[in-house]
Short mmCIF file of C-alpha atoms in Angstrom, two decimals:
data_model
loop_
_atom_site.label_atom_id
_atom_site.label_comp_id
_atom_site.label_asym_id
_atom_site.label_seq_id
_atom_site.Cartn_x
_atom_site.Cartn_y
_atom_site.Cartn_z
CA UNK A 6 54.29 110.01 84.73
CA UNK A 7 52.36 113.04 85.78
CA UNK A 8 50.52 115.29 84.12
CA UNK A 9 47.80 118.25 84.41
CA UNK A 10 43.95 117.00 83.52
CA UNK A 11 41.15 120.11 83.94
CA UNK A 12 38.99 120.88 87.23
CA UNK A 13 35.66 122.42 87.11
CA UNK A 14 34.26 124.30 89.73
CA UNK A 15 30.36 124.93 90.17
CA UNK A 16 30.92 128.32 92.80
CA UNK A 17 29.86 130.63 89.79
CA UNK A 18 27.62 130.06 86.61
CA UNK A 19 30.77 129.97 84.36
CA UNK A 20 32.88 127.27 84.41
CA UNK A 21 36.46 127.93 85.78
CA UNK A 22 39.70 125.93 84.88
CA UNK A 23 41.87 124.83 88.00
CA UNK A 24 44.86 122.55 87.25
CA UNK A 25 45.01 119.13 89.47
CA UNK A 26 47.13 116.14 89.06
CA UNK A 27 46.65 113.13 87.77
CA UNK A 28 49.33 109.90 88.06
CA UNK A 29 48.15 108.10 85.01
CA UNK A 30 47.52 110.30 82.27
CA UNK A 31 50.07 109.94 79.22
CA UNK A 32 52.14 112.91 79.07
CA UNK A 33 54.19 114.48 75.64
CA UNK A 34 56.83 116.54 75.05
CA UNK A 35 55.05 120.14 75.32
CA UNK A 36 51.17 118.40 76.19
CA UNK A 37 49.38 117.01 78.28
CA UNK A 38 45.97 116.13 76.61
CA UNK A 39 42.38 115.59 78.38
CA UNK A 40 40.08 113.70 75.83
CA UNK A 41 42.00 114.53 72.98
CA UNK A 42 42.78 118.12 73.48
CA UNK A 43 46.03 119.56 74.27
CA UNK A 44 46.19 121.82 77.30
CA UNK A 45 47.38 124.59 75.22
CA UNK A 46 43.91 124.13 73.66
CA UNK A 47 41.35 127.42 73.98
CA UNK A 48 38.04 126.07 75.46
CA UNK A 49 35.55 128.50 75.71
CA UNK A 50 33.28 129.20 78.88
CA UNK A 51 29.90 128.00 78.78
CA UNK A 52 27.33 129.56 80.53
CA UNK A 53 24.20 127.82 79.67
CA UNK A 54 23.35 125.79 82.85
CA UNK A 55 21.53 123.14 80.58
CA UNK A 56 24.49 122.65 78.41
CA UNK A 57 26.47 122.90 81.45
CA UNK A 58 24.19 120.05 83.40
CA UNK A 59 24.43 117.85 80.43
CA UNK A 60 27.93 118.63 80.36
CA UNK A 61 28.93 117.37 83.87
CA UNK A 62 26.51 114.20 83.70
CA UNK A 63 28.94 112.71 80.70
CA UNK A 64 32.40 113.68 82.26
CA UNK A 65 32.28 114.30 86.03
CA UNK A 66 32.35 112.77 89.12
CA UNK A 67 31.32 114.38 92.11
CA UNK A 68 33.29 114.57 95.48
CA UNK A 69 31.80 115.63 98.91
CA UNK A 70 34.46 115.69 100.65
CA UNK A 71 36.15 118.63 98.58
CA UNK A 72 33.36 120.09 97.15
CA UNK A 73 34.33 119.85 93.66
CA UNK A 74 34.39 117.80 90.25
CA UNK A 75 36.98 116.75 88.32
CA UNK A 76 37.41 115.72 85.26
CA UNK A 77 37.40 112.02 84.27
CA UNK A 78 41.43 110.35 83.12
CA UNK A 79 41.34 110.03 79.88
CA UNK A 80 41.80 106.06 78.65
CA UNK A 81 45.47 105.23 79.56
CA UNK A 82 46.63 102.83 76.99
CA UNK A 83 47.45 99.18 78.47
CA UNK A 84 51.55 99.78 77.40
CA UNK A 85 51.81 103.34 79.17
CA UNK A 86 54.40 101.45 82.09
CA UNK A 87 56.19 100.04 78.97
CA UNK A 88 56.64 103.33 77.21
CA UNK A 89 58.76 103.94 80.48
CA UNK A 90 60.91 100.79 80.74
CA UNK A 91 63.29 101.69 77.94
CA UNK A 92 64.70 104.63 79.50
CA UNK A 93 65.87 102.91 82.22
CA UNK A 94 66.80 100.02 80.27
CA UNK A 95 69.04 102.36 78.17
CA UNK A 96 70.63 103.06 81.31
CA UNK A 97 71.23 100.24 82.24
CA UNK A 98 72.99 99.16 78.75
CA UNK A 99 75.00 102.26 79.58
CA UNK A 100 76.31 101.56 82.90
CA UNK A 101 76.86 98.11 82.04
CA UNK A 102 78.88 98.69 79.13
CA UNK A 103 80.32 101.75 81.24
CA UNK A 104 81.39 99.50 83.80
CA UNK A 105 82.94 96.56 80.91
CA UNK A 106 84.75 99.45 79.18
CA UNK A 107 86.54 100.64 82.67
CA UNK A 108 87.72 96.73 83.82
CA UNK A 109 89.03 96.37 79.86
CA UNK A 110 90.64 98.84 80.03
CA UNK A 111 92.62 98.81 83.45
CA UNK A 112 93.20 95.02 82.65
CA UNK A 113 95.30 95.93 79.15
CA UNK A 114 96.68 99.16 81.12
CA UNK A 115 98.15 96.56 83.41
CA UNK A 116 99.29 94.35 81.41
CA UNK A 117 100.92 97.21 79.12
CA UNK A 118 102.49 98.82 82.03
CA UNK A 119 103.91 95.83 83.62
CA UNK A 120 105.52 94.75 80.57
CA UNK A 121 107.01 98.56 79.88
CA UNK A 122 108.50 98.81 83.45
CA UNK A 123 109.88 95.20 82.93
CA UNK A 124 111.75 96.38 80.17
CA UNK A 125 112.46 100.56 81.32
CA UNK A 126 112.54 100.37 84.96
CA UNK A 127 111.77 104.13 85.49
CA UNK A 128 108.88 104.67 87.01
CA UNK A 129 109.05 108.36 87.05
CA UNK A 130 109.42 109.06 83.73
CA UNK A 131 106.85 106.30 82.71
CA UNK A 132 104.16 107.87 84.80
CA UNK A 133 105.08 111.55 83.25
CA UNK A 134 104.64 110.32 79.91
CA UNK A 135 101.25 108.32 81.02
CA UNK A 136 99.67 111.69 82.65
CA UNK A 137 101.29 113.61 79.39
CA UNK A 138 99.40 111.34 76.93
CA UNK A 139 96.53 111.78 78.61
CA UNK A 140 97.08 115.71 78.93
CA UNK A 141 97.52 115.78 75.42
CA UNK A 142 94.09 114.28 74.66
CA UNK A 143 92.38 116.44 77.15
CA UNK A 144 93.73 119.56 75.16
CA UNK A 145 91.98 117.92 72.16
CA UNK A 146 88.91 117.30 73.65
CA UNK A 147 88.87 120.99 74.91
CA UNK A 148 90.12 122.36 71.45
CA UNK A 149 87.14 120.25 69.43
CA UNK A 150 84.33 121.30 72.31
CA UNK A 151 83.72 118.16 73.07
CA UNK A 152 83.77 119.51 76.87
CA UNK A 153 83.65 122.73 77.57
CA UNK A 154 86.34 123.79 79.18
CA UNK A 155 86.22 125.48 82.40
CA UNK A 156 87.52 128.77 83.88
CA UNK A 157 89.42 127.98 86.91
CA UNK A 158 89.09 130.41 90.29
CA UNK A 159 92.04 131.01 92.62
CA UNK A 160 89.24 128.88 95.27
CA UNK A 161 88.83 126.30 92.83
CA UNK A 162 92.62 126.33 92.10
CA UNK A 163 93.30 126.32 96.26
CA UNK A 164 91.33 123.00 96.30
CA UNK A 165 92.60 121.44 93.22
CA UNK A 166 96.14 121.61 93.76
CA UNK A 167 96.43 119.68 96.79
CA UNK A 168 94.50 116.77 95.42
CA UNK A 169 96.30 116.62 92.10
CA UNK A 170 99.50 116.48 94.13
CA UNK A 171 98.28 113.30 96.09
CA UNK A 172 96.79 112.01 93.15
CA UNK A 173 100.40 112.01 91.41
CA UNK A 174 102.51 111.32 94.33
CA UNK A 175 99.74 107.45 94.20
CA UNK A 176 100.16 107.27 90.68
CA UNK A 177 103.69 107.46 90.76
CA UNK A 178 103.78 105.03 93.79
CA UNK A 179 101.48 102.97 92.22
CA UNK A 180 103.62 102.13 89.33
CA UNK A 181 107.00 101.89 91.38
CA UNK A 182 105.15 99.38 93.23
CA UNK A 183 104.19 97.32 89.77
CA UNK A 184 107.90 97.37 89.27
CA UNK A 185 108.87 95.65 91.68
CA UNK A 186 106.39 92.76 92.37
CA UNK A 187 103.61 90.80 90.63
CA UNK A 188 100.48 92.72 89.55
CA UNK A 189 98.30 90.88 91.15
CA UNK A 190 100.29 91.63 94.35
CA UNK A 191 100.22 95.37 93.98
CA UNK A 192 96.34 94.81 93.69
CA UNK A 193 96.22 92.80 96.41
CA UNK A 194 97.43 95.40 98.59
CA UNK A 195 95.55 98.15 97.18
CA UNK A 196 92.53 96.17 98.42
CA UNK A 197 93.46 98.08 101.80
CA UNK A 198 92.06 101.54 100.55
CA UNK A 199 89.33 101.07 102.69
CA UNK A 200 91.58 100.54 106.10
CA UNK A 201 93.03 103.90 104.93
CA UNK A 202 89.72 105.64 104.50
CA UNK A 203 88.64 104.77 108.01
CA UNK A 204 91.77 105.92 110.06
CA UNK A 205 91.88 109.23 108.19
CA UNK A 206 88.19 109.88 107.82
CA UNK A 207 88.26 109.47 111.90
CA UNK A 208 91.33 111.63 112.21
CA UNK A 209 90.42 114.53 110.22
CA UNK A 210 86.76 114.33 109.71
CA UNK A 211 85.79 112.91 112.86
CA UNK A 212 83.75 110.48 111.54
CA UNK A 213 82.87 108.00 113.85
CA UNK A 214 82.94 104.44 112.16
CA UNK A 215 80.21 102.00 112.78
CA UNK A 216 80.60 98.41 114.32
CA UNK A 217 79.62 97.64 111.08
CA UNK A 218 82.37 99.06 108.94
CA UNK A 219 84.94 98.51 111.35
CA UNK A 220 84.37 94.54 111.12
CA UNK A 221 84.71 94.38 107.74
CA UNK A 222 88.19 95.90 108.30
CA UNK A 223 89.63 92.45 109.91
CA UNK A 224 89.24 90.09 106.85
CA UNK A 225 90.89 92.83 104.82
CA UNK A 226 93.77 93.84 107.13
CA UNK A 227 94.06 89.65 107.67
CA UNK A 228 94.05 88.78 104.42
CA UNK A 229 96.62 91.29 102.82
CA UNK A 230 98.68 90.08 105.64
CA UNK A 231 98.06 86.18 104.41
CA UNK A 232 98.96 86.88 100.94
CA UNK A 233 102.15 89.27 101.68
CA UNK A 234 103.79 86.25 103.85
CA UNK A 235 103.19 83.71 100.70
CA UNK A 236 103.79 85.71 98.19
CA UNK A 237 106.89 84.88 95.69
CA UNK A 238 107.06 87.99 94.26
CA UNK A 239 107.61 90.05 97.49
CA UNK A 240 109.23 92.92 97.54
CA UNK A 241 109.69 95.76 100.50
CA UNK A 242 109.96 98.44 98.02
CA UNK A 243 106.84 97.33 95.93
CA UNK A 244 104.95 96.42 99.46
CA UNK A 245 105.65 100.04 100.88
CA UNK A 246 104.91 101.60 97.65
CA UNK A 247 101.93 100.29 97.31
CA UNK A 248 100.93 100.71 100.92
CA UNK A 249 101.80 104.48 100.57
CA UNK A 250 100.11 104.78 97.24
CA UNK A 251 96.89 103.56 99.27
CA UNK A 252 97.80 106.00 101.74
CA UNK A 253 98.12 109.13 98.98
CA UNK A 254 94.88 107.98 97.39
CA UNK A 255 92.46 107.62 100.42
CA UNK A 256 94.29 111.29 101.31
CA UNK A 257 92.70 113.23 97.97
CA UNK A 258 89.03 111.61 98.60
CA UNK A 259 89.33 112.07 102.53
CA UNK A 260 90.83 116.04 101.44
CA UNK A 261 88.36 116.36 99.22
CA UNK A 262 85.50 116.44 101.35
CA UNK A 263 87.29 118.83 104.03
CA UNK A 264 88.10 121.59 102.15
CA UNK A 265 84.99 121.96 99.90
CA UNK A 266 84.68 125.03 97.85
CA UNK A 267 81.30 126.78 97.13
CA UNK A 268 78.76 124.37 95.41
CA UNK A 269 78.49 127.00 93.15
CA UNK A 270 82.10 126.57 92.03
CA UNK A 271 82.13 122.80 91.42
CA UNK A 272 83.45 121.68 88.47
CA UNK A 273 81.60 118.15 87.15
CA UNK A 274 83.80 114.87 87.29
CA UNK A 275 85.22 114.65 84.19
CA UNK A 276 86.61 118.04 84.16
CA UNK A 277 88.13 118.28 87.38
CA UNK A 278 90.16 115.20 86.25
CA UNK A 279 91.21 116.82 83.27
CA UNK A 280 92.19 119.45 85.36
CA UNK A 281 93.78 117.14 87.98
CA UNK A 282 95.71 115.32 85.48
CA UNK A 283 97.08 118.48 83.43
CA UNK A 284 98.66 119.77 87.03
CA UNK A 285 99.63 116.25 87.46
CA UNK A 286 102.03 116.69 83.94
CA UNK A 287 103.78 120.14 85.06
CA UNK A 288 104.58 118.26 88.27
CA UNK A 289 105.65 115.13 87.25
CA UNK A 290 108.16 116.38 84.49
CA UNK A 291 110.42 118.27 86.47
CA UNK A 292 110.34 115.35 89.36
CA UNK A 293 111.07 112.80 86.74
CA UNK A 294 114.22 114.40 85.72
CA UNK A 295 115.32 115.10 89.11
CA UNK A 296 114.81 111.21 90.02
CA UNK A 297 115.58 109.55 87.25
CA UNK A 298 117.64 111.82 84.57
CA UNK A 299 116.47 111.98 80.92
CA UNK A 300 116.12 108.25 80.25
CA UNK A 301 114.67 108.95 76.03
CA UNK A 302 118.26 108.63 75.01
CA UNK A 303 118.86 106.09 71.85
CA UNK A 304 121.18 103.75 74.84
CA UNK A 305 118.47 103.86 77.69
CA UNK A 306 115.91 102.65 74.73
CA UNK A 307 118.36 100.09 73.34
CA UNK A 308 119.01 98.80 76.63
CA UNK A 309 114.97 98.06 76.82
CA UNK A 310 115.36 96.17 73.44
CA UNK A 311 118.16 94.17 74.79
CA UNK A 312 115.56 92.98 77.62
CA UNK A 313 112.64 91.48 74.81
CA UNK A 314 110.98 94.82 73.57
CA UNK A 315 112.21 96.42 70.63
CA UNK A 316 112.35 100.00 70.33
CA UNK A 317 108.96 100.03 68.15
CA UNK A 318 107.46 97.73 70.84
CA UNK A 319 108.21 99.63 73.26
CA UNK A 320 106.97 103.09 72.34
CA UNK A 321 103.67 100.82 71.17
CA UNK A 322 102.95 99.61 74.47
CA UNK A 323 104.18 102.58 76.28
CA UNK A 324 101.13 104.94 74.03
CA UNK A 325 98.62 102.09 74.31
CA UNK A 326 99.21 101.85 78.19
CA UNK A 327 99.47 105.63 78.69
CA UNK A 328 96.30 105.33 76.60
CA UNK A 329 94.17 103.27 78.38
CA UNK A 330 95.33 104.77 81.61
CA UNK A 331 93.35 108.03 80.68
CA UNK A 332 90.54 106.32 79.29
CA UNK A 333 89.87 103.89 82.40
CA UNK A 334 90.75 106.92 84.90
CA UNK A 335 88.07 109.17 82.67
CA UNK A 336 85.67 106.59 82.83
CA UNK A 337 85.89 106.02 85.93
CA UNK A 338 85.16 109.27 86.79
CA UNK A 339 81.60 109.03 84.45
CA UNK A 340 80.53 106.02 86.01
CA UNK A 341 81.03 108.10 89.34
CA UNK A 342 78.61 111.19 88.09
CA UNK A 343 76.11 108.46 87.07
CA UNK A 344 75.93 106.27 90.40
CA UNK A 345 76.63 106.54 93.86
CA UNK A 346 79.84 106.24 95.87
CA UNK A 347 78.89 102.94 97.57
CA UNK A 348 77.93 101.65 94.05
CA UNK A 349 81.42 103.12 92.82
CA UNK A 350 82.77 100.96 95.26
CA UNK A 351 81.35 97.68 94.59
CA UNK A 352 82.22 98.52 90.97
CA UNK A 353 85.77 98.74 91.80
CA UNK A 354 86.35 95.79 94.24
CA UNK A 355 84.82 93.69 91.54
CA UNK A 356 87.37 95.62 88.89
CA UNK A 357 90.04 94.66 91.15
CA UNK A 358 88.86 91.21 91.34
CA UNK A 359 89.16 90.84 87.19
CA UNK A 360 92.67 92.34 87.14
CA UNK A 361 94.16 89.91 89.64
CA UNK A 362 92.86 87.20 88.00
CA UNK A 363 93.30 88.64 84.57
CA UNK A 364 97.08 89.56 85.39
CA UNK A 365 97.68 85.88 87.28
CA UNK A 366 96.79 83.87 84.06
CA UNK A 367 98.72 86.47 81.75
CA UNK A 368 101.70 86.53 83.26
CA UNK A 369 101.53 83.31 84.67
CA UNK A 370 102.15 84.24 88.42
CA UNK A 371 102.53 81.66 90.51
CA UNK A 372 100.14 81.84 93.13
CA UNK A 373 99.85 79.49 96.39
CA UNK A 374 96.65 78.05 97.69
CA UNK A 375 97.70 80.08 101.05
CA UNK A 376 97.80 83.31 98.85
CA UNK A 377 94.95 82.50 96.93
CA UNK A 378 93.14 82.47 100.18
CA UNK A 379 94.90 85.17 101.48
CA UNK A 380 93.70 87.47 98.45
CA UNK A 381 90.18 86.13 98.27
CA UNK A 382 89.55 87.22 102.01
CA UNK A 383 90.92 90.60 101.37
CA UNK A 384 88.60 91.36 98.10
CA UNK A 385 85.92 89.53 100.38
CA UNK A 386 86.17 92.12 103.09
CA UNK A 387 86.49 95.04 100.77
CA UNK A 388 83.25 93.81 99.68
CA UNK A 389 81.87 94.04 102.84
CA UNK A 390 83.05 97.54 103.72
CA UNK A 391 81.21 98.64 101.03
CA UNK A 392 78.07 96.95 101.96
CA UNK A 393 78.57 98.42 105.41
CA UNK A 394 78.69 101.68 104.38
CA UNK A 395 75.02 101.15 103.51
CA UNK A 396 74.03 100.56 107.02
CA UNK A 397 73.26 103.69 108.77
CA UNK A 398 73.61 104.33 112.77
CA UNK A 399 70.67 104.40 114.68
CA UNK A 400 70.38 107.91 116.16
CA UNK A 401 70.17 108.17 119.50
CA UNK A 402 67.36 108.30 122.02
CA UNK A 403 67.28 111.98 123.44
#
């Protein structure tokens, strides 16, 4: 930590105060203290020359090369690195349990989901009532200042829209996709985010991939295409879904970064989702109903009891799911504020890892030794793309 300690300087009979800095001196809140005293301190100038002499014997050192004397450090206590290591051991507790919270939470989202669309097969209206949850608890976090809630610009409003469109239309694609086939095959193919990221970062950024990068594409690309040919759960509408929700997601992060409004305009993570996700609502309602008809009718819910959920169980699971989609989406979106985007990254391959898995032994999937394979050389590359991203291009020689 670094505080001020006191310089003296011998160019005039009184003795003048110049601030210089010192790595090891303990530092509080409001002080920093030289031999006791708090800066804030009034020391009074001395102009004896004896007093002064005697004065600069006990606490000085000099220093040719800069022509003046400074102050001695004050003893630094043997635990001063210690007083430091809880902060970032706090943070780390945070992150980790940051991290734990978002895979719990998208595992029981899946699992809730899956068994709600096995039940009511209408993805549309599920997802509407999912974003509407979670639009209802972002009005009462807004209403009890928990966040402040932010004053949207027609700019900020220009950019939003676009991405909260994308962001429903993968949502929405998402869970037609978990539908139709196995969780942990919808997962599986989701693993090709990164494939997307490249192609559309290069056609609309311009952004040159690096040898690196585009290597780690092969094992994904490969082993997506393992899995989908030994898969028992296949599906073309849940493979295409998927494939376009991938599509629709990489879109809003590759969007995002093109049309950038002022810095000064930014709204932080979590309130841009809330934002997102509210927009998501109004859009989602009116498409539900235009896909899928009102499907709350007393038959469409008895037909769902008929299936192995009662109406109670149903409109449990369908809260708890719509629930923890929020939560792990909002959380996700803290971890991101926290750390950076290749560290996001790694977080989520490794969440995707846990809900496979999670989802395989719940459900009990049946999974081949070929698709097992298939799926662990897909997560493997994903893992790789993000550890490419770390590796910077040389510049070149001018």
């Amino acid at each position: 930590m670094q505080s001020t300690v006191l310089a003296l300087s011998l160019s005039t009979p009184l003795l003048k105060l110049t601030q210089i800095s010192h790595s090891k001196s303990p530092k509080l809140p409001g002080f920093n203290f030289v031999h006791g005293l708090p800066r804030q301190s009034p020391l009074l100038a001395l102009s004896s020359s004896r007093f002064s002499a005697r004065l600069c014997g006990s606490l000085f050192l000099s220093n040719r090369r800069d022509n003046r004397l400074k102050v001695r450090a004050a003893s630094v206590p043997e635990n001063t690195e210690d007083t430091v290591k809880p902060s970032g051991v706090i943070k780390t507790l945070q992150l980790s349990a940051m991290f734990g919270a978002w895979y719990i939470l998208n595992i029981y989202f899946n699992i809730y989901n899956k068994q709600v669309l096995k039940v009511y097969p209408f993805p549309a209206t599920v997802t509407a009532f999912q974003v509407g949850f979670g639009t209802l608890l972002i009005t009462l976090m807004w209403a009890s200042n928990i966040v402040t809630r932010p004053k949207i610009t027609p700019s900020q409003f220009a950019v939003i829209f676009p991405l909260a469109v994308v962001h429903t239309m993968g949502n929405l694609l998402t869970n037609i996709s978990l539908g139709k086939v196995a969780v942990s095959f919808t997962h599986t193919i989701k693993a090709m985010e990164p494939f997307f990221t490249v192609v559309l970062s290069a056609l609309f950024l311009s952004e040159r991939p690096t040898i690196w990068v585009v290597s780690s594409l092969m094992p994904i690309v490969g082993g997506v295409v393992l899995a989908s040919f030994t898969e028992t759960s296949f599906n073309w509408t849940g493979f295409y879904s998927a494939m376009a929700s991938n599509l629709t997601n990489q879109s809003r992060n590759v969007f995002s970064k093109k049309f950038m409004v002022k810095e000064e305009e930014t709204l932080d993570n979590i309130n841009l989702f809330s934002v997102i996700t509210i927009i998501s609502f109004i859009l989602l309602v009116p498409m539900a109903i235009f896909l899928e008809g009102i499907k709350f009718t007393p038959s469409y819910l008895q037909s769902a009891a008929n299936q192995g959920l009662n109406v109670k169980e149903l409109c449990v699971r369908s809260v708890l799911a719509g629930f923890c989609f929020h939560c792990y989406q909002q959380v996700s979106y803290m971890i991101l504020q926290m750390v950076s985007p290749v560290t996001h990254a790694v977080g989520n391959c490794v969440k995707r890892v846990v809900v496979i898995v999670s989802s395989v032994f719940f459900f009990q999937t049946p999974v081949s030794p070929i698709n097992s394979l298939g799926t662990a050389v897909a997560l493997a590359g994903v893992f790789l793309y993000s550890r490419a991203k770390r590796i910077k291009p040389k510049p070149k020689a001018a």
